[in-house]
CSV table of C-alpha atoms in Angstrom, one decimal:
chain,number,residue,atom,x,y,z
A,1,UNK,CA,-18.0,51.1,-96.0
A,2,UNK,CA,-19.3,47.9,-94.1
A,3,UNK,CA,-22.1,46.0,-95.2
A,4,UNK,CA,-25.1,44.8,-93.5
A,5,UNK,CA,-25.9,41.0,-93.7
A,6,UNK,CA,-29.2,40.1,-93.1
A,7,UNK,CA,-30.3,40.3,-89.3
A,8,UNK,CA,-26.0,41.3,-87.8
A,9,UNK,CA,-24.9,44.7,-89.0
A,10,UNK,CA,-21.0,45.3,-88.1
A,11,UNK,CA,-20.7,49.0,-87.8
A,12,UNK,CA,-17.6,49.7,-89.1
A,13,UNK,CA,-16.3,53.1,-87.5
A,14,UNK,CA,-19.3,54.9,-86.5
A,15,UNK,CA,-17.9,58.2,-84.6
A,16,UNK,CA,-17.2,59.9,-81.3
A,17,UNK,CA,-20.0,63.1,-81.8
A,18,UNK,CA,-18.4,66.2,-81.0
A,19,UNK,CA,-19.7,68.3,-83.8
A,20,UNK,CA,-22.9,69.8,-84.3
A,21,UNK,CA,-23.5,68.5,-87.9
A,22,UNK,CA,-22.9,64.8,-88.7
A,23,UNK,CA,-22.3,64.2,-92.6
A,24,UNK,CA,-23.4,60.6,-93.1
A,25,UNK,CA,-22.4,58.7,-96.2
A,26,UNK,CA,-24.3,55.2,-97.2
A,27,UNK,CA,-28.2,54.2,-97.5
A,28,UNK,CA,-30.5,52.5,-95.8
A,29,UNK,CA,-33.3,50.5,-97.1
A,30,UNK,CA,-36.8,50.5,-95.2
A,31,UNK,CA,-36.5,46.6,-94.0
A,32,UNK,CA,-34.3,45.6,-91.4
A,33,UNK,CA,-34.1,42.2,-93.5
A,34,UNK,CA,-32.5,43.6,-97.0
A,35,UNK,CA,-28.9,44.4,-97.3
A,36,UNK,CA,-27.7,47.4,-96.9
A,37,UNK,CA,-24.8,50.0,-96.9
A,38,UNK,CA,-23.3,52.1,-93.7
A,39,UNK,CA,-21.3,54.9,-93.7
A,40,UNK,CA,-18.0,55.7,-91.6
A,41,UNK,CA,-18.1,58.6,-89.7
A,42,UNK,CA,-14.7,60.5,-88.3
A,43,UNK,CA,-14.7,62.9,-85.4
A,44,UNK,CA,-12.2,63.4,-83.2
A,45,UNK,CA,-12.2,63.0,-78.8
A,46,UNK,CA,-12.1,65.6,-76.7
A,47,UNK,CA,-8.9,66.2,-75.0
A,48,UNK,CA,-9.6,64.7,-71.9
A,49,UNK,CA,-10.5,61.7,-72.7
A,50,UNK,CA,-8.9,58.8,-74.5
A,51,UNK,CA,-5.5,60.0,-75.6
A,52,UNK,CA,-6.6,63.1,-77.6
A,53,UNK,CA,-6.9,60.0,-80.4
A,54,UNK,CA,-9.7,60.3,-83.3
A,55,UNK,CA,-11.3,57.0,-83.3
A,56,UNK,CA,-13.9,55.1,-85.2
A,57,UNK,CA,-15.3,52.7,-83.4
A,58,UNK,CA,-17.3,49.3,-84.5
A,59,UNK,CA,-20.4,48.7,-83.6
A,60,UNK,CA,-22.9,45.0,-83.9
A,61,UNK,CA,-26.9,46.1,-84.5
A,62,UNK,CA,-28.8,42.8,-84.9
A,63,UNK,CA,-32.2,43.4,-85.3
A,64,UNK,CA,-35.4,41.2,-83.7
A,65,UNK,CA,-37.1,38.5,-86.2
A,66,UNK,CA,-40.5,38.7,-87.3
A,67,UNK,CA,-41.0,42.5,-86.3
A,68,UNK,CA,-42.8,45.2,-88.8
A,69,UNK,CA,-42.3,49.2,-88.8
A,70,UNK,CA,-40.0,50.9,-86.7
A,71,UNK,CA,-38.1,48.9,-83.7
A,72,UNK,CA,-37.0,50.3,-80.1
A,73,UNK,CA,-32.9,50.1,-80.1
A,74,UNK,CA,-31.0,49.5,-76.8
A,75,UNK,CA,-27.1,50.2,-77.2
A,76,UNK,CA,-24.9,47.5,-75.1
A,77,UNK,CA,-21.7,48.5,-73.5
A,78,UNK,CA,-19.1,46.0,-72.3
A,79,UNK,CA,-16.9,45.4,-69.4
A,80,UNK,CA,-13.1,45.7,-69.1
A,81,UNK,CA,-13.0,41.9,-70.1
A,82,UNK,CA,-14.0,43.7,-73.9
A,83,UNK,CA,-16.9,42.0,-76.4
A,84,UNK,CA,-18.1,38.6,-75.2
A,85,UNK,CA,-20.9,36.0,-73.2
A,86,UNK,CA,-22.7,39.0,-71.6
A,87,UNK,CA,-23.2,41.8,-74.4
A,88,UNK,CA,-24.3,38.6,-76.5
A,89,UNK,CA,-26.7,37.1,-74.2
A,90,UNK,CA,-28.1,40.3,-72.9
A,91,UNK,CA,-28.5,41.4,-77.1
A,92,UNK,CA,-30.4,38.2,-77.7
A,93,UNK,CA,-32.8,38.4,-74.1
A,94,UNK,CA,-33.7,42.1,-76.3
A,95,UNK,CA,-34.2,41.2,-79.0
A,96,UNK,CA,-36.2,38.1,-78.1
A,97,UNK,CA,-38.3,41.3,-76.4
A,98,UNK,CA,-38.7,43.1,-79.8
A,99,UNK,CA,-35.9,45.5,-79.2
A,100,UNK,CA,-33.4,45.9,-81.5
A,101,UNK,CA,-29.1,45.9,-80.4
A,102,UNK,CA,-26.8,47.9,-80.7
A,103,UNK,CA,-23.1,46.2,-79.4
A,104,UNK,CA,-20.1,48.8,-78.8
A,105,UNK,CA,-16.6,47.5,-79.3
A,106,UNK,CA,-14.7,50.7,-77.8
A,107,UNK,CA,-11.3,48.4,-77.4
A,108,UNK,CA,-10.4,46.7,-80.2
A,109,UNK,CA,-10.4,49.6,-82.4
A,110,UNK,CA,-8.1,51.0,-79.7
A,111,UNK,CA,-6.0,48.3,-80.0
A,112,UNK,CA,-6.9,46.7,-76.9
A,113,UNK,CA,-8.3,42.9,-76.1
A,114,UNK,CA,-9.1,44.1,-72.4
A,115,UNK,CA,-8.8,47.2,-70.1
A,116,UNK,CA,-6.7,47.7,-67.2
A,117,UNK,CA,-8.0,50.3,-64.4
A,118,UNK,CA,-6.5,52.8,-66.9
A,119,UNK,CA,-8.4,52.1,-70.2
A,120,UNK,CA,-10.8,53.7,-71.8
A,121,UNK,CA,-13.8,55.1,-70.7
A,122,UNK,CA,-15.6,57.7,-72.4
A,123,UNK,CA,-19.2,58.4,-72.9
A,124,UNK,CA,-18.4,59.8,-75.5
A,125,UNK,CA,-18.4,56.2,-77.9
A,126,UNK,CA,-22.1,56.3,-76.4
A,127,UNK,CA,-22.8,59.6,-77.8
A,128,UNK,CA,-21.9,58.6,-81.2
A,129,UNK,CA,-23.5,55.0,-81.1
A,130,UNK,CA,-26.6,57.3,-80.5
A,131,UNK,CA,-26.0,59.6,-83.2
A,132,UNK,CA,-25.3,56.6,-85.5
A,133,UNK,CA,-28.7,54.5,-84.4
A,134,UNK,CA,-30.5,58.3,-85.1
A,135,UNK,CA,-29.7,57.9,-88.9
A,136,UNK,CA,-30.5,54.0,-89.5
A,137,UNK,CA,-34.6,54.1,-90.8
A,138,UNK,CA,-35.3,51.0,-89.0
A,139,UNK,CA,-35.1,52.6,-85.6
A,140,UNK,CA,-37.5,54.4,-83.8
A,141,UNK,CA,-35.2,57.2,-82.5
A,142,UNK,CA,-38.0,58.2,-79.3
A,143,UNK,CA,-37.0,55.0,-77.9
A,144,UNK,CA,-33.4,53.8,-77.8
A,145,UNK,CA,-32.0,53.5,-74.0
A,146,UNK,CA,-27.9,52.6,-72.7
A,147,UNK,CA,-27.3,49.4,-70.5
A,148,UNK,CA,-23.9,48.1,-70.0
A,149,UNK,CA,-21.7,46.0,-67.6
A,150,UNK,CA,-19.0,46.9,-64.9
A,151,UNK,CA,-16.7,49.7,-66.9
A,152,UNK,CA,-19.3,50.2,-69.1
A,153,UNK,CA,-22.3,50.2,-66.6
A,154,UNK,CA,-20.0,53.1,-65.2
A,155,UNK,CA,-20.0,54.5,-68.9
A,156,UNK,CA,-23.9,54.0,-69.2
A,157,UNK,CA,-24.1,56.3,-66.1
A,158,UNK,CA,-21.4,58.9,-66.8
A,159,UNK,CA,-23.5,59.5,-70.3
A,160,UNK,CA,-25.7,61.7,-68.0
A,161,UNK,CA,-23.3,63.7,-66.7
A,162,UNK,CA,-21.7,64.6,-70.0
A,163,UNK,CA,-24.3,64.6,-72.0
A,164,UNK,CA,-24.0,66.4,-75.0
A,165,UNK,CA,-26.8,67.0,-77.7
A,166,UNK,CA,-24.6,66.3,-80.9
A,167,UNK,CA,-26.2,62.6,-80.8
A,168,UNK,CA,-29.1,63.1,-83.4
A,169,UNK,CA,-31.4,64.1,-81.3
A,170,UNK,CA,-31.9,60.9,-79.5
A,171,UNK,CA,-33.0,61.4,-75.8
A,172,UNK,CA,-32.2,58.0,-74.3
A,173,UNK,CA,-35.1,56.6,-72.5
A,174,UNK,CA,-33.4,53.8,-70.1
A,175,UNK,CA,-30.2,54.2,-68.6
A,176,UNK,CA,-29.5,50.2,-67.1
A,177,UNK,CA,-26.2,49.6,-65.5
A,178,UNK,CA,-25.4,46.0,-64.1
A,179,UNK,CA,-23.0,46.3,-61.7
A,180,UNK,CA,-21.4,49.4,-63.3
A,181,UNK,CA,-19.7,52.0,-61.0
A,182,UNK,CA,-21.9,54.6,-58.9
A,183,UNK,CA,-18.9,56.0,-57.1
A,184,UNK,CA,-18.0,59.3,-58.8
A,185,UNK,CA,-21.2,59.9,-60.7
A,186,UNK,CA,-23.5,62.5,-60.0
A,187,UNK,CA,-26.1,61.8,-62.9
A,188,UNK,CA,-29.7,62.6,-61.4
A,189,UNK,CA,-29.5,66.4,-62.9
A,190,UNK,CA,-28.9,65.3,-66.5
A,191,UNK,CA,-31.7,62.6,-66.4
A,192,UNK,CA,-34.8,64.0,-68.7
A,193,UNK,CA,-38.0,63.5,-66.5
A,194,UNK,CA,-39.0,61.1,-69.1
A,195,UNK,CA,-36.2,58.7,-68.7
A,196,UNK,CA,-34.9,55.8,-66.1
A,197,UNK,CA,-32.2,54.7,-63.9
A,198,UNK,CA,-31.8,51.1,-63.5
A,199,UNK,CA,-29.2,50.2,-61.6
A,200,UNK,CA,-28.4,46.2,-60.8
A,201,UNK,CA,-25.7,44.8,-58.1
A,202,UNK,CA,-24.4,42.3,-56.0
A,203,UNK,CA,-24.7,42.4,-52.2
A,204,UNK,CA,-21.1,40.7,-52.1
A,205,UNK,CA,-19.4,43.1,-54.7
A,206,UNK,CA,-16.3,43.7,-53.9
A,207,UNK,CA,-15.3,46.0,-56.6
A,208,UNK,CA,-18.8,47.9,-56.7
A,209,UNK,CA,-20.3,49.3,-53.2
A,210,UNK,CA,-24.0,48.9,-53.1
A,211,UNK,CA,-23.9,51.5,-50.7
A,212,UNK,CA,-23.2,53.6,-53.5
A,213,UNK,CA,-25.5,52.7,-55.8
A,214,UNK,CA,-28.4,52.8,-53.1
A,215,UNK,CA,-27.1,56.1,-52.4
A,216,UNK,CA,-27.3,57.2,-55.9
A,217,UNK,CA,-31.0,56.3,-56.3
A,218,UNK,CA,-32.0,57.9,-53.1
A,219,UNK,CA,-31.1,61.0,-54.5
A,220,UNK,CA,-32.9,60.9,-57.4
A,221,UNK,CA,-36.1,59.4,-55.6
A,222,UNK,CA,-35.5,62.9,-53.8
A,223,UNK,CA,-35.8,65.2,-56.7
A,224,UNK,CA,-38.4,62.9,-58.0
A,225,UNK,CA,-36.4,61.2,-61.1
A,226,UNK,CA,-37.6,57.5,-62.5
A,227,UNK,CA,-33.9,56.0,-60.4
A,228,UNK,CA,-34.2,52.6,-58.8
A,229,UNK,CA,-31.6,50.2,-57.2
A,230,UNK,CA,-32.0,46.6,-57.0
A,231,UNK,CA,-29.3,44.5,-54.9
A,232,UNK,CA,-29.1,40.8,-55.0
A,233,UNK,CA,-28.3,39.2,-51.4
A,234,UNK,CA,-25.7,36.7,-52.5
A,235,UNK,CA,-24.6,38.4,-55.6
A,236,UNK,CA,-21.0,38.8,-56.5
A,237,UNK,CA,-19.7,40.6,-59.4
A,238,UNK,CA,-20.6,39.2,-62.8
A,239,UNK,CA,-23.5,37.2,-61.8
A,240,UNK,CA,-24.6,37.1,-65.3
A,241,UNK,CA,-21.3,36.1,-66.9
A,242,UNK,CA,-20.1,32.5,-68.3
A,243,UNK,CA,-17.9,31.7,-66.1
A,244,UNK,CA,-16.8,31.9,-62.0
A,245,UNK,CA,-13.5,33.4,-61.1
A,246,UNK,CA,-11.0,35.6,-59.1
A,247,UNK,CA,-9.3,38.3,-60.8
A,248,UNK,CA,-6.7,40.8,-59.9
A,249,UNK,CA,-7.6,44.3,-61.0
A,250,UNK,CA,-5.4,47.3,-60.2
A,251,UNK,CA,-3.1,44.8,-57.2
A,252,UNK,CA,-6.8,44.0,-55.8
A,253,UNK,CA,-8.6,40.5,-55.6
A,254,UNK,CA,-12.4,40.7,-57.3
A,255,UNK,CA,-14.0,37.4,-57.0
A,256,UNK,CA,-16.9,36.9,-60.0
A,257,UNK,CA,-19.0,34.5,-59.4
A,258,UNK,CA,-21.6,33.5,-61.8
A,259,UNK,CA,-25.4,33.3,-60.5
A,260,UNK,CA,-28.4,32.2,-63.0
A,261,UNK,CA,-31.2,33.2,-60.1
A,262,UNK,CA,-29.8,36.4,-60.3
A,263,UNK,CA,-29.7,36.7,-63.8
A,264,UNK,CA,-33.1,36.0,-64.2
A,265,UNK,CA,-34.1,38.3,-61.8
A,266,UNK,CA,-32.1,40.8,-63.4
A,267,UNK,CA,-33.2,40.3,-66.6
A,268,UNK,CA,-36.9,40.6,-65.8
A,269,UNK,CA,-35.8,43.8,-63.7
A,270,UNK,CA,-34.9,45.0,-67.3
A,271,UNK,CA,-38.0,43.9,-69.3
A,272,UNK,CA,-39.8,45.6,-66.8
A,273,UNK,CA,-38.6,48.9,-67.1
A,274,UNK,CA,-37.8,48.8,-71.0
A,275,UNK,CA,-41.6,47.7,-71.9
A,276,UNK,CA,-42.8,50.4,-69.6
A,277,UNK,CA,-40.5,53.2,-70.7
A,278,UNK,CA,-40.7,51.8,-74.8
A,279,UNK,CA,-44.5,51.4,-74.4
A,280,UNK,CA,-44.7,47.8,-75.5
């Protein structure tokens, strides 16, 4: 077992939910603030994802100072560059909102420091992130939502195309991907009426079309779904990152240039929709 420490909880192997029953080992206590015990849980993924490999993942929940009762939870997925700047900032902009954060690591239980075009990416480590935020008595279950960045804003959105209900009965409320792919989704069927789309891009992505991502919330503004696309002229990839630079990812160039404007627009993009669809 892991333990918590006052206000950063590592997560030490939470599961990929498969099952219909989740036997949970540990206790909580009813303040975020106290220390506390977590459980490991063990399931095994699905064939066609990651390497038919049973992993336990590890997971960072940080909780927001000076809050009472039960707290809204967003889980935070990273990019191919792995944990870092952006799931930390981001985690800190919540939680100065109230909301309490959940961080993924899906690589370096893997083994991996950063993914290639080939790495991981199943929603699947969502789904059991969800199932493990379900059991913690801090949380207010009716209000937990998915953002992440690049891979794992594409991971964010593929969560509505395979979603399962083995995650505790957690409904996500927000679905925010920040330059995350819109290619090969097809998510506005799975997205409960009561929930949200935010997706955030560059105009000068070159990895991420906003063509595609305008396209995407067309669709669900059709069939009347909460799904919106904001795109930043002058954006590039990783606007909200640390740090400019040119990359080579699968023998193409992706230049990532960092942009604070943007960031703040984006961010109060996302405190928009999170105190509407939390009810803060």
């Amino acid at each position: 077992m892991c333990r918590f420490l006052m206000r950063q909880i590592i997560v030490g192997g939470f599961c990929l939910m498969i099952l219909s029953t989740i036997p949970f080992l540990g206790s909580f206590h009813s303040s975020p603030s106290m220390a506390a015990e977590n459980g490991t849980f063990t399931f095994p993924t699905p064939n066609n994802f990651w390497r038919n490999q049973e992993t336990d993942l590890e997971g960072i929940l940080e909780f927001p100072d000076n809050v009472t009762g039960k707290v809204p939870a967003m889980v935070i997925m990273h990019g191919s560059a792995g944990m870092g700047y952006r799931g930390e900032s981001w985690a800190k902009f919540l939680r100065e909102m109230g909301i309490a954060t959940f961080r993924i690591d899906y690589y370096g239980p893997r083994g991996l420091s950063q993914g290639g075009p080939r790495g991981p990416k199943t929603p699947y480590d969502i789904f059991g992130g969800l199932a493990y935020l379900a059991t913690n008595p801090d949380i207010d279950k009716d209000r937990i939502g998915v953002m992440g960045f690049s891979r794992g804003g594409t991971l964010t959105l593929l969560a509505l195309d395979y979603y399962t209900e083995d995650t505790g009965g957690v409904r996500p409320k927000a679905f925010i991907a920040v330059y995350g792919g819109c290619q090969n989704v097809s998510f506005v069927a799975g997205l409960p009426e009561d929930a949200a789309v935010l997706m955030l891009i560059g105009e000068h992505d070159t990895f991420i079309p906003a063509a595609d991502c305008r396209m995407r919330a067309a669709e669900g503004q059709e069939d009347g779904k909460d799904v919106k696309t904001v795109v930043y002229p002058g954006g590039h990839h990783g606007f909200d990152d640390d740090n400019s630079r040119t990359v080579n990812w699968g023998g193409e160039t992706m230049v990532m240039k960092v942009n604070e404007e943007i960031t703040k627009q984006a961010r109060e993009e996302v405190q928009s929709l999170l105190k509407r669809v939390f009810k803060m």
